Amino acid sequence: MEKTVLTVDGMSCEHCVKAITNAVGSLPGVASVAVDLKKKSVALEYDPAKSSLDKIKSEIEDQGYEVVA
Ligand SMILES: [Cu+2]
């Protein structure tokens, strides 16, 4: 299990938190998603053999947010 924290731009409210949590959380191998609006961060725990970090990043961008780091 891999742990990482992404910085994501464009998240502003509970709706954004839900959208990202649901979208990323439904990818295979993703064990946990924790969004922090103040820090603009998305903390992840995932199995890279099932969902690569690139896949997770593109899922976030498909929801309309920008992964900046
Ligand atoms: Cu929002």
mmCIF file of N, CA, C and O and ligand atoms in Angstrom:
data_model
loop_
_atom_site.group_PDB
_atom_site.id
_atom_site.type_symbol
_atom_site.label_atom_id
_atom_site.label_comp_id
_atom_site.label_asym_id
_atom_site.label_seq_id
_atom_site.Cartn_x
_atom_site.Cartn_y
_atom_site.Cartn_z
ATOM 1 N N MET A 1 0.854 -1.203 0.000
ATOM 2 C CA MET A 1 0.000 0.000 0.000
ATOM 3 C C MET A 1 0.885 1.246 0.000
ATOM 4 O O MET A 1 1.805 1.370 0.797
ATOM 5 N N GLU A 2 0.592 2.116 -0.922
ATOM 6 C CA GLU A 2 1.366 3.345 -1.103
ATOM 7 C C GLU A 2 0.609 4.508 -0.465
ATOM 8 O O GLU A 2 -0.613 4.553 -0.498
ATOM 9 N N LYS A 3 1.363 5.452 0.137
ATOM 10 C CA LYS A 3 0.717 6.643 0.691
ATOM 11 C C LYS A 3 1.275 7.876 -0.001
ATOM 12 O O LYS A 3 2.489 7.976 -0.209
ATOM 13 N N THR A 4 0.401 8.808 -0.359
ATOM 14 C CA THR A 4 0.887 10.036 -0.972
ATOM 15 C C THR A 4 -0.089 11.168 -0.700
ATOM 16 O O THR A 4 -1.244 10.932 -0.366
ATOM 17 N N VAL A 5 0.410 12.401 -0.813
ATOM 18 C CA VAL A 5 -0.447 13.566 -0.632
ATOM 19 C C VAL A 5 -0.320 14.444 -1.867
ATOM 20 O O VAL A 5 0.780 14.856 -2.234
ATOM 21 N N LEU A 6 -1.443 14.694 -2.533
ATOM 22 C CA LEU A 6 -1.455 15.554 -3.713
ATOM 23 C C LEU A 6 -1.948 16.936 -3.326
ATOM 24 O O LEU A 6 -2.764 17.079 -2.417
ATOM 25 N N THR A 7 -1.459 17.958 -4.035
ATOM 26 C CA THR A 7 -2.010 19.301 -3.885
ATOM 27 C C THR A 7 -2.941 19.541 -5.066
ATOM 28 O O THR A 7 -2.556 19.340 -6.219
ATOM 29 N N VAL A 8 -4.176 19.919 -4.753
ATOM 30 C CA VAL A 8 -5.204 20.043 -5.793
ATOM 31 C C VAL A 8 -5.851 21.421 -5.731
ATOM 32 O O VAL A 8 -6.314 21.857 -4.673
ATOM 33 N N ASP A 9 -5.875 22.082 -6.883
ATOM 34 C CA ASP A 9 -6.481 23.406 -6.985
ATOM 35 C C ASP A 9 -7.941 23.304 -7.412
ATOM 36 O O ASP A 9 -8.297 22.421 -8.178
ATOM 37 N N GLY A 10 -8.746 24.238 -6.928
ATOM 38 C CA GLY A 10 -10.131 24.314 -7.388
ATOM 39 C C GLY A 10 -11.152 23.746 -6.422
ATOM 40 O O GLY A 10 -12.346 23.854 -6.658
ATOM 41 N N MET A 11 -10.675 23.152 -5.316
ATOM 42 C CA MET A 11 -11.623 22.608 -4.333
ATOM 43 C C MET A 11 -12.039 23.742 -3.400
ATOM 44 O O MET A 11 -11.199 24.426 -2.844
ATOM 45 N N SER A 12 -13.367 23.921 -3.252
ATOM 46 C CA SER A 12 -13.792 25.063 -2.451
ATOM 47 C C SER A 12 -14.869 24.764 -1.433
ATOM 48 O O SER A 12 -15.122 25.581 -0.550
ATOM 49 N N CYS A 13 -15.527 23.631 -1.538
ATOM 50 C CA CYS A 13 -16.624 23.387 -0.607
ATOM 51 C C CYS A 13 -16.838 21.893 -0.396
ATOM 52 O O CYS A 13 -16.132 21.075 -0.975
ATOM 53 N N GLU A 14 -17.843 21.569 0.407
ATOM 54 C CA GLU A 14 -18.128 20.164 0.709
ATOM 55 C C GLU A 14 -18.488 19.368 -0.538
ATOM 56 O O GLU A 14 -18.249 18.169 -0.607
ATOM 57 N N HIS A 15 -19.087 20.053 -1.508
ATOM 58 C CA HIS A 15 -19.418 19.354 -2.750
ATOM 59 C C HIS A 15 -18.150 18.834 -3.425
ATOM 60 O O HIS A 15 -18.114 17.709 -3.921
ATOM 61 N N CYS A 16 -17.125 19.669 -3.443
ATOM 62 C CA CYS A 16 -15.854 19.273 -4.062
ATOM 63 C C CYS A 16 -15.247 18.093 -3.302
ATOM 64 O O CYS A 16 -14.723 17.154 -3.907
ATOM 65 N N VAL A 17 -15.313 18.166 -1.996
ATOM 66 C CA VAL A 17 -14.772 17.088 -1.161
ATOM 67 C C VAL A 17 -15.462 15.774 -1.514
ATOM 68 O O VAL A 17 -14.823 14.751 -1.722
ATOM 69 N N LYS A 18 -16.796 15.839 -1.626
ATOM 70 C CA LYS A 18 -17.569 14.649 -1.944
ATOM 71 C C LYS A 18 -17.255 14.125 -3.334
ATOM 72 O O LYS A 18 -17.100 12.924 -3.543
ATOM 73 N N ALA A 19 -17.192 15.051 -4.296
ATOM 74 C CA ALA A 19 -16.948 14.646 -5.687
ATOM 75 C C ALA A 19 -15.621 13.900 -5.792
ATOM 76 O O ALA A 19 -15.534 12.853 -6.430
ATOM 77 N N ILE A 20 -14.589 14.459 -5.166
ATOM 78 C CA ILE A 20 -13.267 13.834 -5.248
ATOM 79 C C ILE A 20 -13.221 12.544 -4.440
ATOM 80 O O ILE A 20 -12.704 11.528 -4.899
ATOM 81 N N THR A 21 -13.791 12.580 -3.260
ATOM 82 C CA THR A 21 -13.776 11.380 -2.418
ATOM 83 C C THR A 21 -14.500 10.221 -3.108
ATOM 84 O O THR A 21 -14.001 9.095 -3.140
ATOM 85 N N ASN A 22 -15.653 10.519 -3.702
ATOM 86 C CA ASN A 22 -16.411 9.458 -4.373
ATOM 87 C C ASN A 22 -15.699 8.958 -5.625
ATOM 88 O O ASN A 22 -15.606 7.754 -5.850
ATOM 89 N N ALA A 23 -15.194 9.893 -6.434
ATOM 90 C CA ALA A 23 -14.572 9.499 -7.707
ATOM 91 C C ALA A 23 -13.296 8.697 -7.464
ATOM 92 O O ALA A 23 -13.102 7.625 -8.035
ATOM 93 N N VAL A 24 -12.428 9.233 -6.621
ATOM 94 C CA VAL A 24 -11.155 8.548 -6.375
ATOM 95 C C VAL A 24 -11.377 7.298 -5.530
ATOM 96 O O VAL A 24 -10.766 6.256 -5.761
ATOM 97 N N GLY A 25 -12.291 7.399 -4.580
ATOM 98 C CA GLY A 25 -12.554 6.267 -3.702
ATOM 99 C C GLY A 25 -13.132 5.069 -4.427
ATOM 100 O O GLY A 25 -13.046 3.947 -3.938
ATOM 101 N N SER A 26 -13.732 5.297 -5.599
ATOM 102 C CA SER A 26 -14.314 4.168 -6.324
ATOM 103 C C SER A 26 -13.318 3.509 -7.278
ATOM 104 O O SER A 26 -13.645 2.510 -7.916
ATOM 105 N N LEU A 27 -12.110 4.058 -7.400
ATOM 106 C CA LEU A 27 -11.086 3.411 -8.232
ATOM 107 C C LEU A 27 -10.593 2.143 -7.530
ATOM 108 O O LEU A 27 -10.497 2.110 -6.300
ATOM 109 N N PRO A 28 -10.264 1.119 -8.331
ATOM 110 C CA PRO A 28 -9.777 -0.113 -7.712
ATOM 111 C C PRO A 28 -8.477 0.094 -6.930
ATOM 112 O O PRO A 28 -7.590 0.823 -7.379
ATOM 113 N N GLY A 29 -8.392 -0.495 -5.770
ATOM 114 C CA GLY A 29 -7.154 -0.438 -4.998
ATOM 115 C C GLY A 29 -6.992 0.790 -4.134
ATOM 116 O O GLY A 29 -6.011 0.904 -3.404
ATOM 117 N N VAL A 30 -7.943 1.724 -4.196
ATOM 118 C CA VAL A 30 -7.831 2.923 -3.359
ATOM 119 C C VAL A 30 -8.457 2.632 -1.998
ATOM 120 O O VAL A 30 -9.652 2.358 -1.894
ATOM 121 N N ALA A 31 -7.619 2.682 -0.958
ATOM 122 C CA ALA A 31 -8.077 2.305 0.374
ATOM 123 C C ALA A 31 -8.639 3.489 1.143
ATOM 124 O O ALA A 31 -9.575 3.350 1.920
ATOM 125 N N SER A 32 -8.037 4.675 0.945
ATOM 126 C CA SER A 32 -8.583 5.836 1.639
ATOM 127 C C SER A 32 -8.276 7.129 0.898
ATOM 128 O O SER A 32 -7.274 7.261 0.206
ATOM 129 N N VAL A 33 -9.200 8.068 1.031
ATOM 130 C CA VAL A 33 -9.072 9.390 0.420
ATOM 131 C C VAL A 33 -9.438 10.399 1.496
ATOM 132 O O VAL A 33 -10.523 10.318 2.074
ATOM 133 N N ALA A 34 -8.524 11.340 1.785
ATOM 134 C CA ALA A 34 -8.829 12.357 2.793
ATOM 135 C C ALA A 34 -8.540 13.735 2.212
ATOM 136 O O ALA A 34 -7.406 14.081 1.910
ATOM 137 N N VAL A 35 -9.609 14.508 2.005
ATOM 138 C CA VAL A 35 -9.476 15.839 1.421
ATOM 139 C C VAL A 35 -9.403 16.881 2.533
ATOM 140 O O VAL A 35 -10.198 16.851 3.467
ATOM 141 N N ASP A 36 -8.433 17.784 2.419
ATOM 142 C CA ASP A 36 -8.337 18.911 3.346
ATOM 143 C C ASP A 36 -8.457 20.202 2.541
ATOM 144 O O ASP A 36 -7.565 20.564 1.779
ATOM 145 N N LEU A 37 -9.594 20.880 2.698
ATOM 146 C CA LEU A 37 -9.854 22.081 1.897
ATOM 147 C C LEU A 37 -8.864 23.192 2.202
ATOM 148 O O LEU A 37 -8.414 23.898 1.306
ATOM 149 N N LYS A 38 -8.541 23.379 3.476
ATOM 150 C CA LYS A 38 -7.643 24.474 3.857
ATOM 151 C C LYS A 38 -6.248 24.282 3.300
ATOM 152 O O LYS A 38 -5.615 25.221 2.834
ATOM 153 N N LYS A 39 -5.781 23.046 3.357
ATOM 154 C CA LYS A 39 -4.430 22.757 2.851
ATOM 155 C C LYS A 39 -4.431 22.482 1.359
ATOM 156 O O LYS A 39 -3.371 22.301 0.761
ATOM 157 N N LYS A 40 -5.621 22.425 0.749
ATOM 158 C CA LYS A 40 -5.765 22.050 -0.665
ATOM 159 C C LYS A 40 -5.095 20.708 -0.935
ATOM 160 O O LYS A 40 -4.420 20.539 -1.962
ATOM 161 N N SER A 41 -5.240 19.802 -0.008
ATOM 162 C CA SER A 41 -4.551 18.530 -0.183
ATOM 163 C C SER A 41 -5.529 17.362 -0.257
ATOM 164 O O SER A 41 -6.642 17.418 0.261
ATOM 165 N N VAL A 42 -5.066 16.326 -0.953
ATOM 166 C CA VAL A 42 -5.793 15.069 -1.013
ATOM 167 C C VAL A 42 -4.805 13.979 -0.604
ATOM 168 O O VAL A 42 -3.850 13.694 -1.323
ATOM 169 N N ALA A 43 -5.028 13.417 0.567
ATOM 170 C CA ALA A 43 -4.153 12.349 1.058
ATOM 171 C C ALA A 43 -4.732 11.009 0.631
ATOM 172 O O ALA A 43 -5.918 10.750 0.791
ATOM 173 N N LEU A 44 -3.856 10.187 0.066
ATOM 174 C CA LEU A 44 -4.307 8.917 -0.497
ATOM 175 C C LEU A 44 -3.563 7.744 0.080
ATOM 176 O O LEU A 44 -2.383 7.841 0.405
ATOM 177 N N GLU A 45 -4.267 6.635 0.153
ATOM 178 C CA GLU A 45 -3.651 5.364 0.450
ATOM 179 C C GLU A 45 -4.154 4.429 -0.646
ATOM 180 O O GLU A 45 -5.362 4.254 -0.804
ATOM 181 N N TYR A 46 -3.230 3.874 -1.421
ATOM 182 C CA TYR A 46 -3.687 3.085 -2.575
ATOM 183 C C TYR A 46 -2.682 2.010 -2.950
ATOM 184 O O TYR A 46 -1.513 2.060 -2.555
ATOM 185 N N ASP A 47 -3.175 1.072 -3.741
ATOM 186 C CA ASP A 47 -2.322 -0.001 -4.241
ATOM 187 C C ASP A 47 -1.937 0.341 -5.687
ATOM 188 O O ASP A 47 -2.788 0.258 -6.577
ATOM 189 N N PRO A 48 -0.682 0.722 -5.919
ATOM 190 C CA PRO A 48 -0.286 1.176 -7.260
ATOM 191 C C PRO A 48 -0.397 0.082 -8.322
ATOM 192 O O PRO A 48 -0.450 0.387 -9.510
ATOM 193 N N ALA A 49 -0.475 -1.170 -7.904
ATOM 194 C CA ALA A 49 -0.645 -2.249 -8.884
ATOM 195 C C ALA A 49 -2.064 -2.255 -9.451
ATOM 196 O O ALA A 49 -2.308 -2.753 -10.547
ATOM 197 N N LYS A 50 -2.993 -1.679 -8.716
ATOM 198 C CA LYS A 50 -4.391 -1.658 -9.172
ATOM 199 C C LYS A 50 -4.777 -0.321 -9.800
ATOM 200 O O LYS A 50 -5.492 -0.278 -10.795
ATOM 201 N N SER A 51 -4.347 0.786 -9.182
ATOM 202 C CA SER A 51 -4.577 2.104 -9.776
ATOM 203 C C SER A 51 -3.287 2.901 -9.645
ATOM 204 O O SER A 51 -2.825 3.162 -8.534
ATOM 205 N N SER A 52 -2.721 3.291 -10.791
ATOM 206 C CA SER A 52 -1.485 4.071 -10.756
ATOM 207 C C SER A 52 -1.785 5.494 -10.287
ATOM 208 O O SER A 52 -2.933 5.955 -10.336
ATOM 209 N N LEU A 53 -0.738 6.189 -9.871
ATOM 210 C CA LEU A 53 -0.931 7.576 -9.440
ATOM 211 C C LEU A 53 -1.422 8.434 -10.614
ATOM 212 O O LEU A 53 -2.254 9.322 -10.428
ATOM 213 N N ASP A 54 -0.932 8.136 -11.821
ATOM 214 C CA ASP A 54 -1.398 8.869 -13.006
ATOM 215 C C ASP A 54 -2.895 8.702 -13.214
ATOM 216 O O ASP A 54 -3.600 9.642 -13.565
ATOM 217 N N LYS A 55 -3.364 7.487 -12.987
ATOM 218 C CA LYS A 55 -4.789 7.194 -13.138
ATOM 219 C C LYS A 55 -5.597 8.004 -12.116
ATOM 220 O O LYS A 55 -6.639 8.582 -12.434
ATOM 221 N N ILE A 56 -5.090 8.054 -10.888
ATOM 222 C CA ILE A 56 -5.778 8.796 -9.836
ATOM 223 C C ILE A 56 -5.797 10.284 -10.153
ATOM 224 O O ILE A 56 -6.815 10.953 -10.030
ATOM 225 N N LYS A 57 -4.637 10.801 -10.616
ATOM 226 C CA LYS A 57 -4.571 12.221 -10.978
ATOM 227 C C LYS A 57 -5.555 12.551 -12.098
ATOM 228 O O LYS A 57 -6.229 13.583 -12.054
ATOM 229 N N SER A 58 -5.636 11.672 -13.111
ATOM 230 C CA SER A 58 -6.535 12.000 -14.218
ATOM 231 C C SER A 58 -7.990 11.905 -13.784
ATOM 232 O O SER A 58 -8.850 12.636 -14.278
ATOM 233 N N GLU A 59 -8.283 11.048 -12.812
ATOM 234 C CA GLU A 59 -9.645 10.972 -12.274
ATOM 235 C C GLU A 59 -10.015 12.290 -11.584
ATOM 236 O O GLU A 59 -11.118 12.800 -11.743
ATOM 237 N N ILE A 60 -9.063 12.849 -10.837
ATOM 238 C CA ILE A 60 -9.316 14.126 -10.164
ATOM 239 C C ILE A 60 -9.535 15.220 -11.211
ATOM 240 O O ILE A 60 -10.445 16.049 -11.093
ATOM 241 N N GLU A 61 -8.719 15.205 -12.272
ATOM 242 C CA GLU A 61 -8.847 16.235 -13.303
ATOM 243 C C GLU A 61 -10.146 16.063 -14.095
ATOM 244 O O GLU A 61 -10.759 17.054 -14.492
ATOM 245 N N ASP A 62 -10.589 14.819 -14.274
ATOM 246 C CA ASP A 62 -11.876 14.578 -14.940
ATOM 247 C C ASP A 62 -13.025 15.205 -14.157
ATOM 248 O O ASP A 62 -14.065 15.532 -14.727
ATOM 249 N N GLN A 63 -12.845 15.338 -12.845
ATOM 250 C CA GLN A 63 -13.888 15.949 -12.014
ATOM 251 C C GLN A 63 -13.858 17.478 -12.091
ATOM 252 O O GLN A 63 -14.691 18.156 -11.520
ATOM 253 N N GLY A 64 -12.841 18.017 -12.768
ATOM 254 C CA GLY A 64 -12.770 19.464 -12.975
ATOM 255 C C GLY A 64 -11.792 20.185 -12.065
ATOM 256 O O GLY A 64 -11.836 21.411 -11.961
ATOM 257 N N TYR A 65 -10.901 19.449 -11.437
ATOM 258 C CA TYR A 65 -9.908 20.061 -10.543
ATOM 259 C C TYR A 65 -8.517 19.906 -11.138
ATOM 260 O O TYR A 65 -8.300 19.110 -12.040
ATOM 261 N N GLU A 66 -7.591 20.710 -10.613
ATOM 262 C CA GLU A 66 -6.236 20.668 -11.165
ATOM 263 C C GLU A 66 -5.256 20.138 -10.134
ATOM 264 O O GLU A 66 -5.127 20.691 -9.038
ATOM 265 N N VAL A 67 -4.548 19.087 -10.508
ATOM 266 C CA VAL A 67 -3.521 18.537 -9.629
ATOM 267 C C VAL A 67 -2.245 19.345 -9.874
ATOM 268 O O VAL A 67 -1.695 19.319 -10.976
ATOM 269 N N VAL A 68 -1.805 20.096 -8.855
ATOM 270 C CA VAL A 68 -0.639 20.963 -9.056
ATOM 271 C C VAL A 68 0.643 20.354 -8.494
ATOM 272 O O VAL A 68 1.735 20.794 -8.829
ATOM 273 N N ALA A 69 0.526 19.387 -7.621
ATOM 274 C CA ALA A 69 1.734 18.732 -7.095
ATOM 275 C C ALA A 69 1.359 17.373 -6.533
ATOM 276 O O ALA A 69 0.197 17.110 -6.214
HETATM 277 CU CU CU B 1 -17.258 22.756 -4.211
#
